[in-house]
Coordinates of C-alpha atoms in Angstrom, one line a residue:
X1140 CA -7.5 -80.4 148.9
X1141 CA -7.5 -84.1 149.4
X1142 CA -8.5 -85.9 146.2
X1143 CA -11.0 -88.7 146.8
X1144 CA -10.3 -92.0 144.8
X1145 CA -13.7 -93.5 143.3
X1146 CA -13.9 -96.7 142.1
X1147 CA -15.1 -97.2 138.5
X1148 CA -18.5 -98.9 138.4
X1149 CA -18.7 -102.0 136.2
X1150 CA -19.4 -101.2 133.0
X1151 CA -22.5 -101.7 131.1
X1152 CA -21.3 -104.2 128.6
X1153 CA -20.1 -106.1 131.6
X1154 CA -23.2 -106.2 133.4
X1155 CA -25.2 -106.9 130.3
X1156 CA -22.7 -110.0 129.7
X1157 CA -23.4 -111.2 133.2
X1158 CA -27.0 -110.8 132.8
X1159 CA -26.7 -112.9 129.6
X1160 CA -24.7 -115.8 131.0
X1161 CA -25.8 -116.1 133.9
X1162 CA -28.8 -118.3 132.0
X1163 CA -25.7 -120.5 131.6
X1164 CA -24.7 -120.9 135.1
X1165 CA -28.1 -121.4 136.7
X1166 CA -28.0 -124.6 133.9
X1167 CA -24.9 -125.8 135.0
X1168 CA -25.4 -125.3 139.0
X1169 CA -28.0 -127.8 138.4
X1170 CA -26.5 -129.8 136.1
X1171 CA -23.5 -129.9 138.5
X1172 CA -25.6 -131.2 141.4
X1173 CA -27.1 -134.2 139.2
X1174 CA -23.0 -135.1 138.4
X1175 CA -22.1 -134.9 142.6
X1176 CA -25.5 -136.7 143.1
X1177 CA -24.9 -139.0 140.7
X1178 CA -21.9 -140.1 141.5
X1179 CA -22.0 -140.6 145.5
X1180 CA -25.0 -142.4 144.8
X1181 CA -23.6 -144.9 143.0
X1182 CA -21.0 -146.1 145.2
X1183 CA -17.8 -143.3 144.3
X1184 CA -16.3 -141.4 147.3
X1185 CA -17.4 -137.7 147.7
X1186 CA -14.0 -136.3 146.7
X1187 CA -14.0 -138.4 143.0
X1188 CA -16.3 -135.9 141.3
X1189 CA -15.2 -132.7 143.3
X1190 CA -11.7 -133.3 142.3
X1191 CA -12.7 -134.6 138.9
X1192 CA -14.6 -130.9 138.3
X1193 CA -11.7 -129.2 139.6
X1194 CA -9.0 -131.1 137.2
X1195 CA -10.5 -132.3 134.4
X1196 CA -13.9 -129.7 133.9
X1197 CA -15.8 -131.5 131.2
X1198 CA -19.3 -131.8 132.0
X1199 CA -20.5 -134.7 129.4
X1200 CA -16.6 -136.6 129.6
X1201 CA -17.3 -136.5 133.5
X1202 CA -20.6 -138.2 132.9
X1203 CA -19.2 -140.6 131.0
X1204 CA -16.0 -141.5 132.7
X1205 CA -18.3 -141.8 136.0
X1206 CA -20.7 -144.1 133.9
X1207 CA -17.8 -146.2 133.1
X1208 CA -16.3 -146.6 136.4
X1209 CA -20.3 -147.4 137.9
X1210 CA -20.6 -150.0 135.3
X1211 CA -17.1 -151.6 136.5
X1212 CA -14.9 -150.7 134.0
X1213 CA -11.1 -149.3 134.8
X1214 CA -9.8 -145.9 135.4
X1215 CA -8.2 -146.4 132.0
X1216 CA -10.9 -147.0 130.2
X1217 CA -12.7 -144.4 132.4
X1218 CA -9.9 -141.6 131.1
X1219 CA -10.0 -142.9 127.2
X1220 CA -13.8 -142.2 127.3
X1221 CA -13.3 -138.7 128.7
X1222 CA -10.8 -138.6 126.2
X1223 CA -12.7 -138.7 123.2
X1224 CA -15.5 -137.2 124.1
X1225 CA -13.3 -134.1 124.8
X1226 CA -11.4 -134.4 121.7
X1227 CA -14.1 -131.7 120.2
X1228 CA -12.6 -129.1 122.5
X1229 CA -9.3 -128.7 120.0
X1230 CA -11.6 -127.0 117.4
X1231 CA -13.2 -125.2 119.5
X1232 CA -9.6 -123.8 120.9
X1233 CA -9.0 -123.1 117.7
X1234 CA -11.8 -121.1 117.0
X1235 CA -11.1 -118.6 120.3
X1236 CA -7.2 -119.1 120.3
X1237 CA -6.8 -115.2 119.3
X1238 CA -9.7 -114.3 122.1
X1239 CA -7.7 -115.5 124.7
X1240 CA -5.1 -113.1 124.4
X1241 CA -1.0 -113.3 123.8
X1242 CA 0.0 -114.2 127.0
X1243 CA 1.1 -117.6 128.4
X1244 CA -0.9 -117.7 131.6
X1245 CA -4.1 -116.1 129.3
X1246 CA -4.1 -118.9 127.5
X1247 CA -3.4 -121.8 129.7
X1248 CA -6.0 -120.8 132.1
X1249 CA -8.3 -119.9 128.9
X1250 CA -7.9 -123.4 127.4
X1251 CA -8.8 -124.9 130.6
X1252 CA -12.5 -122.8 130.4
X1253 CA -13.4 -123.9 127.5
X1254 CA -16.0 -125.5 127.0
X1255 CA -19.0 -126.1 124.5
X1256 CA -21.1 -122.8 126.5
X1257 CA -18.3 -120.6 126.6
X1258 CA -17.1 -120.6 123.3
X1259 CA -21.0 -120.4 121.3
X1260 CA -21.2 -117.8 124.1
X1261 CA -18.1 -115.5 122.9
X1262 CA -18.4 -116.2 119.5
X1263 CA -21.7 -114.9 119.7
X1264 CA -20.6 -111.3 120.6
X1265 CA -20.6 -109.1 117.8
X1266 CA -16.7 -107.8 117.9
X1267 CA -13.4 -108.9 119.3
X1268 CA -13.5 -106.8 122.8
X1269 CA -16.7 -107.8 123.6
X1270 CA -15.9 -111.5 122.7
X1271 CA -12.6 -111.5 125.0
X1272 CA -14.9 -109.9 128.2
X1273 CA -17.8 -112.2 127.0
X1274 CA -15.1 -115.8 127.4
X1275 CA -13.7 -114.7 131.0
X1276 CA -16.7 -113.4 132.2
X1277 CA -19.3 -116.6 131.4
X1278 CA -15.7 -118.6 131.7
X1279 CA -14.9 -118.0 135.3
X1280 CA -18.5 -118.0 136.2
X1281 CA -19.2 -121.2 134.8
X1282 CA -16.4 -122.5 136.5
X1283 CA -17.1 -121.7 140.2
X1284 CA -21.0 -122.8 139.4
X1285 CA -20.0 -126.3 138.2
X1286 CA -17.4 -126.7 141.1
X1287 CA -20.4 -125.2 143.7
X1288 CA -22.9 -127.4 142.2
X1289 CA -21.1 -130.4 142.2
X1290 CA -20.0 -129.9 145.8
X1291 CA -23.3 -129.9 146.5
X1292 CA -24.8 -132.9 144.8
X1293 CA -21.6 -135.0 146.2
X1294 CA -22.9 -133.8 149.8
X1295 CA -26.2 -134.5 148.8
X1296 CA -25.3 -137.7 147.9
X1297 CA -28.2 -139.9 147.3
X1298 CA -30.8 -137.7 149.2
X1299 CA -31.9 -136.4 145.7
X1300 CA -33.1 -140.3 144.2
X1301 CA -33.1 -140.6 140.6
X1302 CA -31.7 -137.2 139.1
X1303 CA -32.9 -138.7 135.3
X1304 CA -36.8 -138.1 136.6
X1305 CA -36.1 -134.2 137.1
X1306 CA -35.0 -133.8 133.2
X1307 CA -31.6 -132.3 134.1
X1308 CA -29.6 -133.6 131.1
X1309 CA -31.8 -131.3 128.7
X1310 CA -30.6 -128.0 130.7
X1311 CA -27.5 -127.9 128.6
X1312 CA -28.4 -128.5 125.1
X1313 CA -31.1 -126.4 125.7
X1314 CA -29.1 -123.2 126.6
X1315 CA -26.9 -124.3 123.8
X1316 CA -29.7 -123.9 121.2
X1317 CA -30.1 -121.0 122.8
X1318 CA -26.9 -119.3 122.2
X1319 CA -26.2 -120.6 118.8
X1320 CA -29.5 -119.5 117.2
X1321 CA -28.8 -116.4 116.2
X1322 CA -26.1 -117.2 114.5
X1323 CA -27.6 -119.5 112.3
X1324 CA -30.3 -117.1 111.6
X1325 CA -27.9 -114.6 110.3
X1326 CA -25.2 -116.7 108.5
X1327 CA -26.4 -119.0 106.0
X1328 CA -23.1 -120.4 105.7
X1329 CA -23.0 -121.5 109.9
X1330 CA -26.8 -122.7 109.0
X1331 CA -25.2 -125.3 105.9
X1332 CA -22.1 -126.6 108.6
X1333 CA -25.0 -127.1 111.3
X1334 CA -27.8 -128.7 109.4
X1335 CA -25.1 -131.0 107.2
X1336 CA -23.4 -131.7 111.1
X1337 CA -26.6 -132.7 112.9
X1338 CA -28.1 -135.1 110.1
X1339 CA -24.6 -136.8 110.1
X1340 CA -24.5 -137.5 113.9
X1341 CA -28.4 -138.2 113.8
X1342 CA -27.7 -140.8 111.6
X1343 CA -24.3 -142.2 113.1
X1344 CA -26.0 -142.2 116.3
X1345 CA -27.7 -145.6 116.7
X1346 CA -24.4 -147.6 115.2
X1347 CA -21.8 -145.7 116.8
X1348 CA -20.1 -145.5 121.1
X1349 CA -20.9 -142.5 122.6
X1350 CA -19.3 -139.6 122.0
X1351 CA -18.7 -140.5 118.5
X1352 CA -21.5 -138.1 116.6
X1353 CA -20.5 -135.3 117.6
X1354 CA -16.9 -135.6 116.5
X1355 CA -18.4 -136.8 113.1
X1356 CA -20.3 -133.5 113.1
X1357 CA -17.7 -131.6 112.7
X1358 CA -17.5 -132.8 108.9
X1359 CA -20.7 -130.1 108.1
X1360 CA -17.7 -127.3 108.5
X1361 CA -16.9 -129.0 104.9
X1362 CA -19.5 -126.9 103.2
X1363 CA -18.2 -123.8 104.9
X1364 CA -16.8 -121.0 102.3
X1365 CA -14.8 -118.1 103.5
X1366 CA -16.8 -114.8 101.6
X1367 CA -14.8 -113.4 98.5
X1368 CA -12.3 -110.7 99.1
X1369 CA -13.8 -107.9 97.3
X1370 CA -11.6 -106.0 94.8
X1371 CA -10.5 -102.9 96.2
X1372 CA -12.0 -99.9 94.0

């Protein structure tokens, strides 16, 4: 009897992890279009942000490395910008480095997906499988969104006016919030790091460059404790 070969159905976890990111992608598709729109608009040829999404993938250092170069300044002090605004990412590849997996291609193509989304989104997941499936699937998918989006907004070019009027830049904080509340809700420890991190860089805000707060919130993971070991009866 001939043996027919079925192919296994996604499973539900997956689907219920696309479901949940794909929040994520919708905000950075549009976000994406605002960066290509942006960009062409003020004077940069189409390919500058399509390549920059493909190589450098930073959503807020493309911003600002695009903001410099509009306001005249060099590549140089375009890449140093980008630079320290993505110096955040080495904690947060810390924080995922065993979700990644062991292998060398796993984790060079992983530590080019992360970003501030992907990460709140894995560590969200309540155990290690589901957090590996959880970073490659919203990983990948952010990915291809940004790239789409931004291809489109560069085509767009200046067709769209002023992007600032349509509220765009609050799409990604707000899907942040959204990702990282219930973890502060359930770990008063998380709640201590975040509260002591956002009054720092509300306060630094005003006196500092750009970029700046949010590296000197990352002193709030001072008041973090790791729990007791309990004794072992």
């Amino acid at each position: 009897m001939r043996s027919v070969q079925r192919t296994r159905p996604p499973s539900t976890t997956d689907m219920s992890l696309l479901r949940d990111s794909s929040l994520v992608w919708f905000a950075s598709g549009i976000v994406g279009v605002s960066f290509g729109a942006v960009s062409v608009a003020g004077g940069l040829p189409m390919w500058v942000p399509v390549l920059m999404s493909l190589v450098v993938y930073a959503g807020s250092a493309q911003f600002s490395a695009v903001g410099v170069l509009l306001a005249g300044g060099g590549p140089v002090a375009a890449a140093a910008t980008g630079l320290l605004l993505n110096t955040r990412t080495a904690a947060f590849s810390l924080a995922v480095a065993e979700i990644l997996g062991t292998g060398r291609a796993a984790r060079f193509l992983g530590a080019h997906l992360v970003t501030d989304e992907t990460v709140a989104f894995a560590l969200a997941q309540s155990d290690p499988v589901r957090q590996r499936r959880a970073f490659w699937i919203s990983g990948l998918g952010l990915f291809a969104v940004w790239n789409t989006g931004v291809a489109a907004g560069a085509l767009a070019g200046g067709a769209l006016g002023d992007t600032a009027r349509y509220g765009l830049d609050a799409a990604f904080p707000a899907v942040l919030v959204a990702l990282v509340l219930p973890t502060l809700r359930a770990d008063p420890r998380v709640r201590r790091c975040a509260l002591l991190g956002a009054a720092l860089a509300l306060a630094v805000t005003p006196a500092v460059p750009a970029g700046l707060p949010v590296l000197l919130a990352l002193a709030g993971l001072l008041l973090h404790r790791r729990q007791p070991v309990e004794a072992a009866v």
